Short mmCIF file of C-alpha atoms in Angstrom, two decimals:
data_model
loop_
_atom_site.label_atom_id
_atom_site.label_comp_id
_atom_site.label_asym_id
_atom_site.label_seq_id
_atom_site.Cartn_x
_atom_site.Cartn_y
_atom_site.Cartn_z
CA GLU A 1441 10.83 2.03 -4.32
CA PRO A 1442 8.27 -0.25 -6.84
CA GLU A 1443 4.72 -0.87 -5.42
CA VAL A 1444 2.09 -3.39 -6.04
CA THR A 1445 -0.99 -1.34 -7.58
CA GLN A 1446 -4.73 -2.22 -8.03
CA THR A 1447 -7.60 -1.34 -10.00
CA PRO A 1448 -9.91 0.50 -9.43
CA SER A 1449 -9.88 1.20 -5.78
CA HIS A 1450 -13.71 0.73 -5.41
CA GLN A 1451 -16.14 -1.64 -7.47
CA VAL A 1452 -19.71 -1.71 -7.18
CA THR A 1453 -21.61 -4.22 -9.02
CA GLN A 1454 -24.99 -5.55 -8.72
CA MET A 1455 -25.32 -9.54 -7.87
CA GLY A 1456 -24.93 -12.23 -10.36
CA GLN A 1457 -22.73 -9.70 -12.14
CA GLU A 1458 -19.15 -10.27 -13.49
CA VAL A 1459 -16.26 -8.50 -12.10
CA ILE A 1460 -12.41 -8.06 -12.82
CA LEU A 1461 -10.23 -6.63 -10.42
CA ARG A 1462 -6.80 -6.13 -11.42
CA CYS A 1463 -3.37 -6.12 -9.71
CA VAL A 1464 0.23 -5.02 -11.10
CA PRO A 1465 2.64 -7.03 -9.15
CA ILE A 1466 6.09 -5.46 -8.46
CA SER A 1467 8.17 -6.33 -11.85
CA ASN A 1468 10.52 -9.22 -11.10
CA HIS A 1469 8.48 -10.84 -8.74
CA LEU A 1470 7.56 -14.29 -9.23
CA TYR A 1471 4.69 -15.44 -6.86
CA PHE A 1472 1.50 -13.67 -6.93
CA TYR A 1473 -1.57 -13.63 -4.18
CA TRP A 1474 -4.93 -12.52 -3.50
CA TYR A 1475 -6.55 -12.23 -0.03
CA ARG A 1476 -9.84 -10.72 0.73
CA GLN A 1477 -10.81 -9.08 4.18
CA ILE A 1478 -14.77 -8.93 4.65
CA LEU A 1479 -15.56 -6.06 6.92
CA GLY A 1480 -14.63 -6.75 10.22
CA GLN A 1481 -13.39 -10.17 9.78
CA LYS A 1482 -9.57 -11.38 9.22
CA VAL A 1483 -7.44 -11.00 6.32
CA GLU A 1484 -8.10 -14.80 4.74
CA PHE A 1485 -5.86 -16.19 1.76
CA LEU A 1486 -7.92 -16.84 -1.33
CA VAL A 1487 -5.35 -18.26 -4.18
CA SER A 1488 -1.44 -18.03 -5.09
CA PHE A 1489 0.07 -18.22 -8.42
CA TYR A 1490 3.11 -19.21 -9.93
CA ASN A 1491 4.91 -19.90 -13.20
CA ASN A 1492 1.48 -19.45 -14.95
CA GLU A 1493 -0.53 -21.65 -12.90
CA ILE A 1494 -2.37 -21.71 -9.65
CA SER A 1495 -0.25 -23.38 -6.72
CA GLU A 1496 -2.62 -23.21 -3.85
CA LYS A 1497 -6.19 -22.01 -3.28
CA SER A 1498 -8.34 -22.24 -0.18
CA GLU A 1499 -11.60 -23.44 -0.04
CA ILE A 1500 -13.26 -20.08 -0.35
CA PHE A 1501 -11.59 -19.85 -4.03
CA ASP A 1502 -14.49 -22.04 -5.48
CA ASP A 1503 -15.91 -22.29 -9.52
CA GLN A 1504 -16.44 -18.70 -8.98
CA PHE A 1505 -13.51 -17.41 -8.69
CA SER A 1506 -10.63 -17.72 -11.17
CA VAL A 1507 -7.19 -15.72 -11.78
CA GLU A 1508 -5.39 -14.90 -14.81
CA ARG A 1509 -1.84 -13.42 -16.06
CA PRO A 1510 -2.77 -12.29 -19.28
CA ASP A 1511 0.56 -10.25 -19.92
CA GLY A 1512 3.83 -9.90 -18.61
CA SER A 1513 2.12 -7.40 -15.92
CA ASN A 1514 -1.09 -7.62 -14.83
CA PHE A 1515 -2.48 -10.29 -12.57
CA THR A 1516 -6.32 -10.48 -12.24
CA LEU A 1517 -8.76 -11.99 -10.30
CA LYS A 1518 -12.47 -12.47 -11.97
CA ILE A 1519 -15.58 -13.48 -9.65
CA ARG A 1520 -17.84 -14.85 -12.27
CA SER A 1521 -21.11 -14.12 -10.76
CA THR A 1522 -20.87 -12.10 -7.92
CA LYS A 1523 -23.02 -12.63 -4.37
CA LEU A 1524 -23.62 -10.41 -1.69
CA GLU A 1525 -21.24 -12.22 0.84
CA ASP A 1526 -18.32 -11.38 -1.66
CA SER A 1527 -18.34 -7.68 -0.69
CA ALA A 1528 -14.80 -7.42 0.78
CA MET A 1529 -11.69 -5.44 0.50
CA TYR A 1530 -9.59 -7.75 -2.05
CA PHE A 1531 -5.88 -7.30 -2.02
CA CYS A 1532 -3.26 -8.76 -4.29
CA ALA A 1533 0.26 -9.49 -2.97
CA SER A 1534 3.87 -10.43 -4.87
CA ARG A 1535 7.05 -11.51 -3.90
CA SER A 1536 10.54 -12.18 -5.35
CA GLY A 1537 11.39 -15.56 -4.41
CA PRO A 1538 12.23 -18.75 -4.80
CA ALA A 1539 9.92 -21.27 -3.67
CA LEU A 1540 10.74 -22.19 0.16
CA SER A 1541 12.44 -18.31 0.94
CA THR A 1542 10.57 -16.18 3.10
CA ASP A 1543 10.77 -13.41 1.07
CA THR A 1544 8.52 -10.59 1.82
CA GLN A 1545 5.27 -10.30 0.41
CA TYR A 1546 4.31 -6.89 -0.89
CA PHE A 1547 0.91 -5.81 -0.73
CA GLY A 1548 -1.57 -3.67 -3.18
CA PRO A 1549 -3.74 -0.93 -1.41
CA GLY A 1550 -6.86 -3.07 -2.03
CA THR A 1551 -9.88 -2.85 -4.06
CA ARG A 1552 -13.40 -2.42 -2.07
CA LEU A 1553 -15.95 -4.50 -3.77
CA THR A 1554 -19.33 -3.60 -2.87
CA VAL A 1555 -22.14 -5.92 -4.05
CA LEU A 1556 -25.72 -4.74 -4.12
CA ALA B 744 -4.48 -26.37 10.16
CA GLN B 745 -2.50 -23.29 11.14
CA ARG B 746 -4.29 -20.42 13.28
CA VAL B 747 -3.36 -17.21 14.43
CA THR B 748 -5.06 -15.28 17.28
CA GLN B 749 -4.66 -11.68 18.53
CA PRO B 750 -6.68 -11.85 21.60
CA GLU B 751 -7.12 -7.75 21.87
CA LYS B 752 -8.62 -6.17 19.25
CA LEU B 753 -8.00 -2.74 21.07
CA LEU B 754 -5.16 -1.03 23.12
CA SER B 755 -5.06 2.15 24.04
CA VAL B 756 -2.13 3.33 25.78
CA PHE B 757 -0.50 6.76 26.27
CA LYS B 758 2.63 8.55 24.65
CA GLY B 759 5.58 7.28 25.90
CA ALA B 760 3.95 3.98 27.96
CA PRO B 761 4.91 0.63 26.80
CA VAL B 762 3.01 -1.31 24.27
CA GLU B 763 2.60 -5.20 24.13
CA LEU B 764 0.41 -6.83 21.42
CA LYS B 765 0.04 -10.59 21.94
CA CYS B 766 -0.06 -13.13 19.39
CA ASN B 767 -0.14 -16.82 19.70
CA TYR B 768 -0.63 -19.48 16.87
CA SER B 769 -1.03 -23.02 16.26
CA TYR B 770 0.96 -24.87 13.88
CA SER B 771 2.89 -28.18 14.30
CA GLY B 772 5.83 -27.54 12.25
CA SER B 773 8.30 -24.97 11.74
CA PRO B 774 6.49 -21.68 10.65
CA GLU B 775 7.71 -18.31 9.93
CA LEU B 776 5.69 -15.35 11.81
CA PHE B 777 5.66 -11.89 10.65
CA TRP B 778 3.90 -8.76 12.00
CA TYR B 779 2.53 -6.39 9.35
CA VAL B 780 0.99 -2.98 10.12
CA GLN B 781 -1.45 -0.83 8.46
CA TYR B 782 -1.78 2.79 9.16
CA SER B 783 -4.27 4.97 8.13
CA ARG B 784 -5.52 4.96 4.36
CA GLN B 785 -2.37 3.11 3.54
CA ARG B 786 -1.41 -0.51 2.71
CA LEU B 787 -0.21 -3.56 4.88
CA GLN B 788 3.31 -3.55 4.79
CA LEU B 789 5.67 -5.59 6.74
CA LEU B 790 7.35 -4.53 10.15
CA LEU B 791 9.35 -7.47 10.95
CA ARG B 792 9.64 -11.16 11.14
CA HIS B 793 10.86 -13.17 13.33
CA ILE B 794 13.67 -14.94 11.29
CA SER B 795 15.14 -11.35 11.08
CA ARG B 796 15.51 -10.58 14.96
CA GLU B 797 15.77 -7.03 14.18
CA SER B 798 14.04 -4.01 15.42
CA ILE B 799 12.05 -1.58 13.02
CA LYS B 800 10.90 1.39 14.57
CA GLY B 801 11.74 0.47 18.09
CA PHE B 802 9.41 -2.90 17.55
CA THR B 803 10.67 -6.36 18.58
CA ALA B 804 8.86 -9.86 18.41
CA ASP B 805 10.43 -12.79 20.13
CA LEU B 806 9.42 -16.20 18.75
CA ASN B 807 8.81 -18.37 21.81
CA LYS B 808 7.94 -22.05 20.37
CA GLY B 809 6.95 -23.38 23.82
CA GLU B 810 4.50 -20.83 24.18
CA THR B 811 3.82 -20.59 20.45
CA SER B 812 3.82 -17.12 20.90
CA PHE B 813 5.23 -14.29 18.92
CA HIS B 814 4.11 -10.87 21.04
CA LEU B 815 5.23 -7.66 19.60
CA LYS B 816 6.54 -4.81 22.22
CA LYS B 817 7.78 -1.53 22.09
CA PRO B 818 8.90 0.47 25.23
CA PHE B 819 7.80 3.62 24.64
CA ALA B 820 4.97 4.11 22.30
CA GLN B 821 4.61 6.66 20.08
CA GLU B 822 1.70 8.60 18.48
CA GLU B 823 2.90 7.71 15.18
CA ASP B 824 2.49 4.13 16.18
CA SER B 825 -1.40 4.19 16.11
CA ALA B 826 -2.17 1.71 13.57
CA MET B 827 -3.70 -1.54 12.97
CA TYR B 828 -1.14 -4.42 13.48
CA TYR B 829 -1.59 -7.95 12.00
CA CYS B 830 0.28 -11.18 13.35
CA ALA B 831 1.06 -13.62 10.26
CA LEU B 832 2.10 -17.02 9.98
CA SER B 833 3.45 -18.47 6.81
CA ARG B 834 4.61 -22.55 6.27
CA PRO B 835 7.46 -22.03 3.66
CA ALA B 836 7.07 -25.21 2.46
CA ALA B 837 3.40 -24.51 1.22
CA GLY B 838 3.86 -21.40 -0.72
CA ASN B 839 4.06 -19.10 1.99
CA LYS B 840 0.69 -18.09 1.82
CA LEU B 841 -0.01 -16.19 4.79
CA THR B 842 -2.50 -16.90 7.59
CA PHE B 843 -3.38 -13.73 9.82
CA GLY B 844 -4.89 -12.90 12.89
CA GLY B 845 -7.70 -10.95 13.67
CA GLY B 846 -5.48 -7.93 14.37
CA THR B 847 -4.94 -5.68 17.08
CA ARG B 848 -5.95 -1.76 16.74
CA VAL B 849 -3.40 0.70 18.64
CA LEU B 850 -4.87 4.02 20.04
CA VAL B 851 -1.62 6.04 21.35
CA LYS B 852 -2.80 9.24 23.00
CA PRO B 853 -0.71 12.06 23.65
#
């Protein structure tokens, strides 16, 4: 069964550094999402992406964040200048969809980002 | 704004006992409700969703619009049900982003 994959599984970085988290969604999926979970807190929506543009973003997703689908397979989340409070588990998800359907979102295993 | 509340952080039950995980939501429209499960060291995966009205691994959940609840139930818990359970809501008209509750850890003791 196809799965969403994410790399790396764990990323350690220094405050102020740029990080890129990578995701490979399921191949025929059209809608892509990033969520994050700070330790002990809820899973929070960051951004959704469709047709090569952001369709919705949360207030967390400020100018330090960007997403990109550089080729036909990868979906990346970039944090330009990491802060201590960016330390979290970041989940990528994808679904097939048309827009108003309730197709299941399939989640990747997550990338644990630690900012020192 | 939508919100999902799971009042119990931890539920500990004995094998064979019933288990009920509470989920309440606030949203003025017609949301879609889901239960996701995360077993140890595994990814989040969909357990069930209200529109399917199906039973998965013995779990059922009924959407009660009057009480704005979507509680998850299983009559006889098994040790393999030990996991983290998340209730989530999406608004199909808003790109289907998921709003999650805080999660309930279920521990089924032998």
